[in-house]
Short mmCIF file of C-alpha atoms in Angstrom, two decimals:
data_model
loop_
_atom_site.label_atom_id
_atom_site.label_comp_id
_atom_site.label_asym_id
_atom_site.label_seq_id
_atom_site.Cartn_x
_atom_site.Cartn_y
_atom_site.Cartn_z
CA MET A 1 45.60 30.09 -29.47
CA ALA A 2 42.47 31.95 -28.47
CA ASP A 3 42.99 34.80 -26.06
CA GLN A 4 40.99 33.20 -23.27
CA GLU A 5 42.47 33.38 -19.81
CA VAL A 6 45.29 35.82 -20.31
CA LYS A 7 46.53 37.18 -17.05
CA LEU A 8 49.40 39.56 -16.37
CA LEU A 9 51.09 39.73 -13.00
CA GLY A 10 52.69 43.15 -12.96
CA VAL A 11 53.73 46.27 -11.12
CA TRP A 12 52.48 49.57 -12.57
CA ALA A 13 55.77 51.40 -12.01
CA SER A 14 57.93 48.71 -13.66
CA PRO A 15 59.18 49.37 -17.19
CA PHE A 16 59.42 45.60 -17.63
CA SER A 17 55.77 45.00 -16.76
CA LYS A 18 54.81 47.86 -19.04
CA ARG A 19 56.58 46.18 -21.96
CA VAL A 20 54.14 43.31 -21.73
CA GLU A 21 51.09 45.55 -21.33
CA ILE A 22 52.12 47.45 -24.46
CA ALA A 23 52.55 44.24 -26.45
CA LEU A 24 49.18 42.87 -25.34
CA LYS A 25 47.48 46.13 -26.29
CA MET A 26 49.25 46.27 -29.65
CA LYS A 27 47.84 42.83 -30.40
CA GLY A 28 44.39 43.74 -29.07
CA ILE A 29 44.36 40.94 -26.51
CA SER A 30 42.01 41.23 -23.53
CA TYR A 31 43.72 40.34 -20.28
CA GLU A 32 43.28 40.45 -16.57
CA TYR A 33 45.83 42.60 -14.79
CA VAL A 34 46.83 41.37 -11.35
CA ALA A 35 48.83 44.04 -9.52
CA GLN A 36 51.70 42.72 -7.42
CA ASP A 37 53.33 44.08 -4.30
CA LEU A 38 56.99 43.09 -4.47
CA SER A 39 57.55 43.93 -0.81
CA ASN A 40 55.06 41.20 0.04
CA LYS A 41 55.13 38.66 -2.75
CA SER A 42 51.85 36.91 -3.50
CA PRO A 43 51.43 33.12 -3.51
CA GLU A 44 50.45 33.49 -7.17
CA LEU A 45 53.71 35.22 -8.10
CA LEU A 46 55.76 32.64 -6.18
CA LYS A 47 53.83 29.83 -7.85
CA TYR A 48 54.17 31.17 -11.38
CA ASN A 49 57.72 32.52 -11.16
CA PRO A 50 59.39 30.40 -8.47
CA ILE A 51 62.85 30.92 -9.93
CA HIS A 52 63.12 34.69 -10.21
CA LYS A 53 60.07 35.71 -8.12
CA LYS A 54 59.79 38.82 -10.28
CA VAL A 55 57.28 40.57 -12.49
CA PRO A 56 56.16 40.49 -15.20
CA VAL A 57 54.61 37.05 -15.52
CA LEU A 58 52.16 36.31 -18.31
CA VAL A 59 49.80 33.44 -17.56
CA HIS A 60 48.12 32.05 -20.68
CA ASN A 61 45.54 29.36 -20.07
CA GLY A 62 47.21 28.55 -16.77
CA LYS A 63 50.73 28.35 -18.17
CA PRO A 64 53.22 30.97 -16.98
CA ILE A 65 55.84 32.74 -19.07
CA CYS A 66 58.50 34.84 -17.32
CA GLU A 67 61.14 37.35 -18.45
CA SER A 68 59.72 40.32 -20.34
CA LEU A 69 61.61 39.82 -23.61
CA VAL A 70 60.69 36.14 -23.66
CA ILE A 71 57.07 37.14 -23.10
CA LEU A 72 57.15 39.65 -25.96
CA GLU A 73 58.35 36.97 -28.37
CA TYR A 74 55.70 34.58 -27.04
CA ILE A 75 52.96 37.13 -27.62
CA ASP A 76 54.21 37.79 -31.14
CA GLU A 77 54.34 34.09 -31.99
CA THR A 78 51.00 33.23 -30.36
CA TRP A 79 48.76 36.03 -31.60
CA LYS A 80 49.21 36.74 -35.25
CA SER A 81 46.57 39.49 -35.21
CA GLY A 82 47.69 43.10 -34.96
CA PRO A 83 51.09 44.52 -35.85
CA SER A 84 54.17 42.33 -35.61
CA ILE A 85 56.44 43.01 -32.67
CA LEU A 86 59.44 41.41 -34.35
CA PRO A 87 60.21 41.80 -38.05
CA LYS A 88 59.81 38.83 -40.40
CA ASP A 89 63.29 38.72 -41.91
CA PRO A 90 65.74 36.54 -39.91
CA TYR A 91 68.53 39.11 -40.02
CA ALA A 92 66.24 41.94 -38.93
CA ARG A 93 64.93 39.67 -36.15
CA ALA A 94 68.48 38.98 -35.01
CA MET A 95 69.23 42.70 -34.93
CA ALA A 96 66.06 43.36 -32.90
CA ARG A 97 67.06 40.68 -30.39
CA PHE A 98 70.60 42.05 -30.25
CA TRP A 99 69.43 45.59 -29.43
CA ALA A 100 66.81 44.49 -26.92
CA LYS A 101 69.51 42.49 -25.16
CA PHE A 102 71.89 45.44 -25.32
CA ILE A 103 69.28 47.61 -23.59
CA ASP A 104 68.76 45.05 -20.82
CA ASP A 105 72.39 44.04 -20.33
CA LYS A 106 74.13 47.37 -20.82
CA CYS A 107 71.85 50.42 -20.76
CA PHE A 108 69.55 49.56 -17.90
CA PRO A 109 72.29 48.51 -15.43
CA SER A 110 74.50 51.47 -16.36
CA ILE A 111 71.71 53.98 -15.71
CA TRP A 112 70.63 52.23 -12.52
CA LYS A 113 74.25 52.36 -11.31
CA ILE A 114 74.08 56.16 -11.21
CA ARG A 115 71.52 55.94 -8.46
CA LYS A 116 73.52 53.34 -6.56
CA SER A 117 76.84 55.19 -6.85
CA GLN A 118 78.48 56.50 -3.69
CA GLY A 119 80.38 59.78 -3.73
CA GLU A 120 81.17 62.29 -6.45
CA GLU A 121 83.84 60.32 -8.29
CA GLU A 122 81.86 57.08 -8.50
CA ARG A 123 78.79 59.00 -9.65
CA GLU A 124 80.70 60.84 -12.39
CA LYS A 125 82.11 57.55 -13.63
CA ALA A 126 78.65 55.95 -13.66
CA ILE A 127 77.23 58.93 -15.57
CA GLU A 128 79.99 58.68 -18.17
CA GLU A 129 79.34 54.96 -18.63
CA ALA A 130 75.61 55.51 -19.02
CA LYS A 131 76.24 58.23 -21.60
CA GLU A 132 78.48 55.86 -23.57
CA GLN A 133 75.67 53.30 -23.77
CA LEU A 134 73.12 55.97 -24.70
CA ALA A 135 75.48 57.23 -27.43
CA ILE A 136 75.42 53.75 -28.96
CA LEU A 137 71.61 53.83 -29.01
CA GLU A 138 71.65 57.39 -30.39
CA ASN A 139 73.76 56.16 -33.28
CA GLU A 140 71.44 53.23 -33.91
CA LEU A 141 68.51 55.65 -34.47
CA LYS A 142 70.27 57.34 -37.40
CA GLY A 143 67.80 57.74 -40.27
CA LYS A 144 64.98 56.03 -38.38
CA LYS A 145 61.88 57.24 -36.54
CA PHE A 146 61.74 54.23 -34.25
CA PHE A 147 64.38 51.63 -33.49
CA SER A 148 62.24 49.19 -35.42
CA GLY A 149 61.81 51.56 -38.42
CA ASP A 150 58.58 53.41 -39.17
CA GLU A 151 56.56 51.58 -36.55
CA ILE A 152 57.11 50.65 -32.92
CA GLY A 153 58.59 47.18 -32.42
CA LEU A 154 60.55 45.01 -30.00
CA VAL A 155 63.48 47.39 -29.45
CA ASP A 156 61.27 50.42 -28.87
CA ILE A 157 59.18 48.54 -26.34
CA ALA A 158 62.35 47.25 -24.69
CA ALA A 159 63.62 50.84 -24.57
CA ASN A 160 60.54 52.28 -22.91
CA PHE A 161 62.41 52.91 -19.70
CA ILE A 162 64.73 55.22 -21.62
CA ALA A 163 61.77 57.19 -22.91
CA LEU A 164 60.22 57.73 -19.48
CA TRP A 165 62.10 56.29 -16.50
CA VAL A 166 65.44 57.91 -17.36
CA GLY A 167 63.78 61.29 -16.88
CA VAL A 168 62.70 60.17 -13.42
CA VAL A 169 66.23 59.07 -12.51
CA GLN A 170 67.57 62.37 -13.84
CA GLU A 171 65.22 64.41 -11.72
CA LEU A 172 65.58 62.43 -8.52
CA VAL A 173 69.34 62.05 -8.68
CA GLY A 174 69.90 65.52 -10.10
CA VAL A 175 71.90 64.61 -13.20
CA GLU A 176 71.57 65.53 -16.86
CA LEU A 177 71.67 62.48 -19.07
CA LEU A 178 69.33 62.68 -22.00
CA THR A 179 69.70 66.21 -23.29
CA LYS A 180 68.56 67.46 -26.70
CA GLU A 181 72.08 68.78 -27.35
CA LYS A 182 73.84 65.49 -26.74
CA PHE A 183 71.18 63.00 -27.79
CA PRO A 184 68.86 64.74 -30.28
CA ARG A 185 67.67 61.51 -31.92
CA LEU A 186 66.94 59.74 -28.65
CA CYS A 187 65.00 62.78 -27.41
CA GLU A 188 62.97 62.91 -30.61
CA TRP A 189 62.38 59.17 -30.47
CA SER A 190 61.26 59.53 -26.86
CA ASP A 191 58.72 62.23 -27.83
CA ASP A 192 57.38 60.19 -30.74
CA TYR A 193 57.21 57.04 -28.66
CA LEU A 194 55.48 58.59 -25.65
CA ASN A 195 52.97 60.35 -27.92
CA SER A 196 51.90 57.29 -29.87
CA SER A 197 48.45 56.20 -28.79
CA ILE A 198 49.01 52.80 -27.14
CA ILE A 199 52.12 53.97 -25.33
CA LYS A 200 50.40 57.12 -24.05
CA GLU A 201 47.49 55.16 -22.64
CA THR A 202 49.72 52.46 -21.10
CA LEU A 203 52.65 54.23 -19.46
CA PRO A 204 52.09 56.05 -16.17
CA ALA A 205 52.40 59.81 -15.78
CA LYS A 206 55.92 61.00 -14.96
CA ASP A 207 54.68 62.68 -11.76
CA GLU A 208 53.29 59.40 -10.46
CA LEU A 209 56.63 57.71 -11.13
CA LEU A 210 58.47 60.55 -9.42
CA ASP A 211 56.32 60.08 -6.32
CA ARG A 212 56.78 56.33 -6.45
CA PHE A 213 60.55 56.38 -6.84
CA ARG A 214 61.27 59.37 -4.59
CA ALA A 215 60.70 57.28 -1.48
CA MET A 216 62.81 54.43 -2.87
CA PHE A 217 65.66 56.72 -3.87
CA GLN A 218 65.76 58.25 -0.41
CA ARG A 219 66.47 54.91 1.15
CA THR A 220 70.03 53.69 0.93
CA ASP A 221 69.27 50.14 -0.22
CA MET B 1 69.43 31.97 -47.74
CA ALA B 2 72.13 29.89 -49.38
CA ASP B 3 74.98 28.98 -47.12
CA GLN B 4 77.55 30.88 -49.16
CA GLU B 5 80.02 32.98 -47.20
CA VAL B 6 79.42 31.82 -43.68
CA LYS B 7 82.24 32.85 -41.42
CA LEU B 8 82.60 32.35 -37.70
CA LEU B 9 84.91 34.50 -35.62
CA GLY B 10 85.60 32.42 -32.56
CA VAL B 11 87.91 31.26 -29.80
CA TRP B 12 88.36 27.48 -29.48
CA ALA B 13 88.26 27.51 -25.66
CA SER B 14 85.07 29.60 -25.43
CA PRO B 15 81.82 27.78 -24.61
CA PHE B 16 79.99 30.63 -26.33
CA SER B 17 81.88 30.21 -29.61
CA LYS B 18 81.33 26.47 -29.38
CA ARG B 19 77.56 26.99 -29.17
CA VAL B 20 77.64 28.47 -32.65
CA GLU B 21 79.93 25.78 -34.06
CA ILE B 22 77.57 23.12 -32.74
CA ALA B 23 74.53 24.80 -34.29
CA LEU B 24 76.24 25.20 -37.67
CA LYS B 25 77.27 21.55 -37.66
CA MET B 26 73.78 20.42 -36.62
CA LYS B 27 72.41 22.23 -39.64
CA GLY B 28 75.17 20.91 -41.92
CA ILE B 29 76.34 24.39 -42.92
CA SER B 30 79.87 24.78 -44.30
CA TYR B 31 81.66 27.71 -42.77
CA GLU B 32 85.04 29.31 -42.50
CA TYR B 33 86.38 29.44 -38.96
CA VAL B 34 88.50 32.48 -38.18
CA ALA B 35 90.29 32.02 -34.85
CA GLN B 36 90.52 35.15 -32.73
CA ASP B 37 93.08 36.22 -30.16
CA LEU B 38 91.20 38.26 -27.56
CA SER B 39 94.42 39.62 -26.08
CA ASN B 40 95.09 41.27 -29.43
CA LYS B 41 91.74 41.90 -31.08
CA SER B 42 91.69 41.71 -34.86
CA PRO B 43 90.48 44.55 -37.10
CA GLU B 44 87.84 42.07 -38.35
CA LEU B 45 86.48 41.46 -34.84
CA LEU B 46 86.40 45.19 -34.07
CA LYS B 47 84.67 45.86 -37.39
CA TYR B 48 82.03 43.18 -36.99
CA ASN B 49 81.37 43.53 -33.26
CA PRO B 50 82.26 47.14 -32.47
CA ILE B 51 79.91 47.27 -29.47
CA HIS B 52 80.96 44.26 -27.42
CA LYS B 53 84.26 43.39 -29.18
CA LYS B 54 83.65 39.76 -28.23
CA VAL B 55 83.35 36.36 -29.84
CA PRO B 56 81.41 34.66 -31.29
CA VAL B 57 80.47 36.66 -34.36
CA LEU B 58 78.74 34.95 -37.26
CA VAL B 59 79.20 36.73 -40.57
CA HIS B 60 76.68 35.64 -43.19
CA ASN B 61 77.18 37.12 -46.64
CA GLY B 62 79.08 40.01 -45.10
CA LYS B 63 76.49 40.77 -42.42
CA PRO B 64 77.53 40.21 -38.79
CA ILE B 65 75.40 38.74 -36.02
CA CYS B 66 76.66 38.93 -32.43
CA GLU B 67 75.65 37.34 -29.10
CA SER B 68 75.64 33.55 -29.15
CA LEU B 69 71.95 33.00 -28.31
CA VAL B 70 70.91 35.55 -30.93
CA ILE B 71 73.13 33.71 -33.43
CA LEU B 72 71.56 30.34 -32.56
CA GLU B 73 68.08 31.70 -33.27
CA TYR B 74 69.32 33.28 -36.49
CA ILE B 75 70.79 29.98 -37.66
CA ASP B 76 67.55 28.16 -36.84
CA GLU B 77 65.44 30.69 -38.71
CA THR B 78 67.75 30.96 -41.72
CA TRP B 79 68.58 27.32 -42.42
CA LYS B 80 65.54 25.10 -42.29
CA SER B 81 67.58 22.01 -43.14
CA GLY B 82 68.68 19.70 -40.36
CA PRO B 83 67.17 19.38 -36.91
CA SER B 84 65.41 22.35 -35.33
CA ILE B 85 67.33 24.12 -32.60
CA LEU B 86 64.18 25.63 -31.10
CA PRO B 87 60.89 23.76 -30.85
CA LYS B 88 57.96 24.82 -33.05
CA ASP B 89 55.33 25.41 -30.36
CA PRO B 90 55.32 29.01 -29.03
CA TYR B 91 55.13 27.95 -25.38
CA ALA B 92 57.95 25.43 -25.77
CA ARG B 93 59.97 28.12 -27.57
CA ALA B 94 59.38 30.53 -24.68
CA MET B 95 60.53 27.90 -22.20
CA ALA B 96 63.67 27.23 -24.24
CA ARG B 97 64.46 30.95 -24.32
CA PHE B 98 63.76 31.24 -20.59
CA TRP B 99 66.19 28.44 -19.71
CA ALA B 100 68.90 29.58 -22.09
CA LYS B 101 68.67 33.03 -20.50
CA PHE B 102 68.73 31.50 -17.02
CA ILE B 103 71.95 29.69 -17.89
CA ASP B 104 73.58 32.89 -19.16
CA ASP B 105 72.28 35.26 -16.50
CA LYS B 106 72.43 33.03 -13.43
CA CYS B 107 74.45 29.83 -13.85
CA PHE B 108 77.43 31.09 -15.80
CA PRO B 109 78.12 34.15 -13.58
CA SER B 110 77.60 32.17 -10.37
CA ILE B 111 80.10 29.50 -11.40
CA TRP B 112 82.60 32.04 -12.68
CA LYS B 113 82.33 33.89 -9.35
CA ILE B 114 83.84 30.89 -7.57
CA ARG B 115 87.07 31.47 -9.43
CA LYS B 116 86.99 35.20 -8.73
CA SER B 117 86.18 34.83 -5.03
CA GLN B 118 88.73 35.99 -2.46
CA GLY B 119 89.20 34.09 0.79
CA GLU B 120 87.49 31.05 2.28
CA GLU B 121 84.21 32.68 3.29
CA GLU B 122 83.60 34.38 -0.06
CA ARG B 123 84.45 31.16 -1.90
CA GLU B 124 82.07 29.08 0.22
CA LYS B 125 79.29 31.56 -0.45
CA ALA B 126 79.99 31.52 -4.17
CA ILE B 127 79.97 27.71 -4.20
CA GLU B 128 76.62 27.63 -2.40
CA GLU B 129 75.13 30.08 -4.87
CA ALA B 130 76.39 28.08 -7.84
CA LYS B 131 74.93 24.90 -6.35
CA GLU B 132 71.55 26.60 -5.95
CA GLN B 133 71.50 27.47 -9.65
CA LEU B 134 72.63 23.96 -10.63
CA ALA B 135 69.87 22.48 -8.44
CA ILE B 136 67.33 24.44 -10.47
CA LEU B 137 68.73 22.96 -13.68
CA GLU B 138 68.85 19.48 -12.11
CA ASN B 139 65.14 19.78 -11.38
CA GLU B 140 64.41 20.93 -14.93
CA LEU B 141 65.90 17.69 -16.30
CA LYS B 142 63.35 15.55 -14.43
CA GLY B 143 61.99 12.91 -16.80
CA LYS B 144 64.02 14.15 -19.75
CA LYS B 145 67.18 12.97 -21.49
CA PHE B 146 68.10 16.42 -22.75
CA PHE B 147 66.82 19.82 -21.66
CA SER B 148 65.07 19.98 -25.02
CA GLY B 149 63.56 16.47 -24.67
CA ASP B 150 64.80 13.48 -26.64
CA GLU B 151 67.10 15.50 -28.85
CA ILE B 152 69.66 18.22 -28.26
CA GLY B 153 68.27 21.73 -28.65
CA LEU B 154 68.80 25.37 -27.65
CA VAL B 155 69.04 24.84 -23.89
CA ASP B 156 71.47 21.92 -24.18
CA ILE B 157 73.73 23.91 -26.49
CA ALA B 158 73.48 26.90 -24.16
CA ALA B 159 74.42 24.60 -21.26
CA ASN B 160 77.51 23.15 -22.93
CA PHE B 161 79.79 24.94 -20.49
CA ILE B 162 78.11 23.02 -17.68
CA ALA B 163 78.84 19.73 -19.42
CA LEU B 164 82.53 20.46 -19.93
CA TRP B 165 83.86 23.75 -18.57
CA VAL B 166 82.46 23.29 -15.06
CA GLY B 167 84.73 20.26 -14.69
CA VAL B 168 87.68 22.45 -15.63
CA VAL B 169 86.73 25.07 -13.03
CA GLN B 170 86.30 22.29 -10.44
CA GLU B 171 89.73 20.88 -11.10
CA LEU B 172 91.60 24.17 -11.27
CA VAL B 173 89.92 25.77 -8.28
CA GLY B 174 89.77 22.54 -6.30
CA VAL B 175 86.05 22.44 -5.53
CA GLU B 176 83.39 19.79 -5.95
CA LEU B 177 80.35 21.10 -7.72
CA LEU B 178 78.80 18.66 -10.11
CA THR B 179 78.84 15.36 -8.23
CA LYS B 180 76.80 12.27 -9.13
CA GLU B 181 75.41 12.21 -5.58
CA LYS B 182 74.08 15.73 -5.61
CA PHE B 183 73.28 16.18 -9.31
CA PRO B 184 72.65 12.73 -10.82
CA ARG B 185 70.52 14.00 -13.70
CA LEU B 186 72.94 16.77 -14.67
CA CYS B 187 75.82 14.27 -14.61
CA GLU B 188 73.92 11.85 -16.82
CA TRP B 189 72.90 14.65 -19.13
CA SER B 190 76.51 15.76 -19.33
CA ASP B 191 77.63 12.22 -20.32
CA ASP B 192 74.89 11.88 -22.93
CA TYR B 193 75.59 15.34 -24.30
CA LEU B 194 79.36 14.98 -24.52
CA ASN B 195 79.01 11.56 -26.15
CA SER B 196 76.62 12.60 -28.89
CA SER B 197 78.43 12.73 -32.20
CA ILE B 198 78.40 16.42 -33.16
CA ILE B 199 79.20 17.55 -29.64
CA LYS B 200 82.07 15.08 -29.34
CA GLU B 201 83.65 16.26 -32.57
CA THR B 202 83.14 19.96 -31.76
CA LEU B 203 84.09 20.45 -28.13
CA PRO B 204 87.78 20.47 -27.17
CA ALA B 205 89.38 17.81 -24.96
CA LYS B 206 89.19 18.57 -21.25
CA ASP B 207 92.99 18.40 -20.96
CA GLU B 208 93.42 21.10 -23.55
CA LEU B 209 90.99 23.30 -21.66
CA LEU B 210 92.79 22.60 -18.40
CA ASP B 211 96.06 23.73 -19.98
CA ARG B 212 94.43 26.79 -21.48
CA PHE B 213 92.70 27.94 -18.30
CA ARG B 214 95.43 26.96 -15.84
CA ALA B 215 97.54 29.94 -16.88
CA MET B 216 94.54 32.25 -16.72
CA PHE B 217 93.45 31.02 -13.30
CA GLN B 218 96.93 31.57 -11.89
CA ARG B 219 96.76 35.25 -12.74
CA THR B 220 94.82 37.42 -10.35
CA ASP B 221 92.81 39.34 -12.95
#
C-alpha cells in the first residue's frame, strides 16, 4: 500500500480532477500530476480510461482507477494515514455516498443546463431547477460547518464545484444563483471551504477559471 | 447492528428494488417488505425518501437509506454475516464500484432509450448505442463466471436487469439485443445468475414482468 508510483491524469480546470488532488493532499500522498488536453486525448488517457476517456484517472502502481467518487473511496481505503474522507459509521457512510451522488446526478447537471439552455423561458426554467437542488443542499447544511460535520469530507470535496465553479457560471452566463439572501448556509460553507488550507492551495483562482471557461461558453457546443 | 426492524419499501417489478432484496437474502437478514405504488406514492415513501421519492428505500431501525447501490454497500458494511457483497481488496472494491456505476449510468439508460425512441432511425441508433455498452460488459466477463468472479457480488446484483429485464424490453419492443451469437458470455452469465438459488427465488417470472410492462410500453409516456 506504499505510495510509490501514484500518478494523476487530470485537467486543472476540472472540479472532478480537483476532487482527487484534494484527497491526495489530505492524505499527504506524493504523486505525479500529468496534465491532459481533452481536445487531443493522450495515448495514456485512452489506455487507462478506455471506456469513458475522461479525467480524472488515478494510476497506482500501474493500475488505473476512474470516476472521481470511486477514486476518493479508493484513496480512503488504501491510505489510512491522514484524515478520513468517509466517516467510519456505516449509516454516516451511506449518507455521505447518498449526498455525493446527489451532487453528481442532480446538482451538477442542473447547473450545467443553465449554460446550455436556449432562450429566456428555457433558461428561467433551468435556473429554477438548479435553485431547487441547491435548496436541498442548503437544508442539509443546517447546524453543520461542513457537509461532513466539523471537518471536510467526501461530500464537501464532491461539492467543490459549488464552492467555486458555480460562481464562474454565474458570472459568465449572467445569472444570480448562490446569493447570501437565498442560500446563507451554502455561501458560508463556500467561504469556509475555500479558505481551508488544502483547498486554497489546490483549487485554481476564480479569474483563471473565468478566462478558461469564457472561450468555451462563447461557443455554442 | 442487530437486524431488528429492517423494512424495505419496494416495487416487485423494479430491478433496483430487487437488488436490495437479493442483498438482504444473501446476508440472511429478516425484513418486512412494504410494497409501494408509484402512481400513488405513500406517505411513508415521501417521508423516507423526500428527495427522490423513489424505491428502493431501506429503513433500518427507523433510519432510511436511499439509492440502491448505496443501500448495497450499507448492507455489506452493517451485516458481516453471510457472503461479502463487495470484495475486501481496495482495488477490487474500486473496480466493483466502477462497473456498478457503469451499469447505472451507461447501460440502463441506453437500453431504456430504445423503448423511448421515436421512429426507425432513432430506434436503430439507440439499439447500436445499447449494443456498444453491452459489448463493454461482455468483454469484462472474459475468463469469469460472474462479474465478481466465482461468486455473485455487487456488479452481478447491479446487472440483474440485464439478466432478466432486457429480455422483457426485447420482447415488447421487438428488437434483438442480447443474442448468444453476439454476447455469448453475457448470455451464459445471465443463465448462471438466474439459476442461482437466491436469485431464482427473488426475481419475478419473466411472464409477470411482460404483463406488467406491456401496459406501460403501450402508453406513450
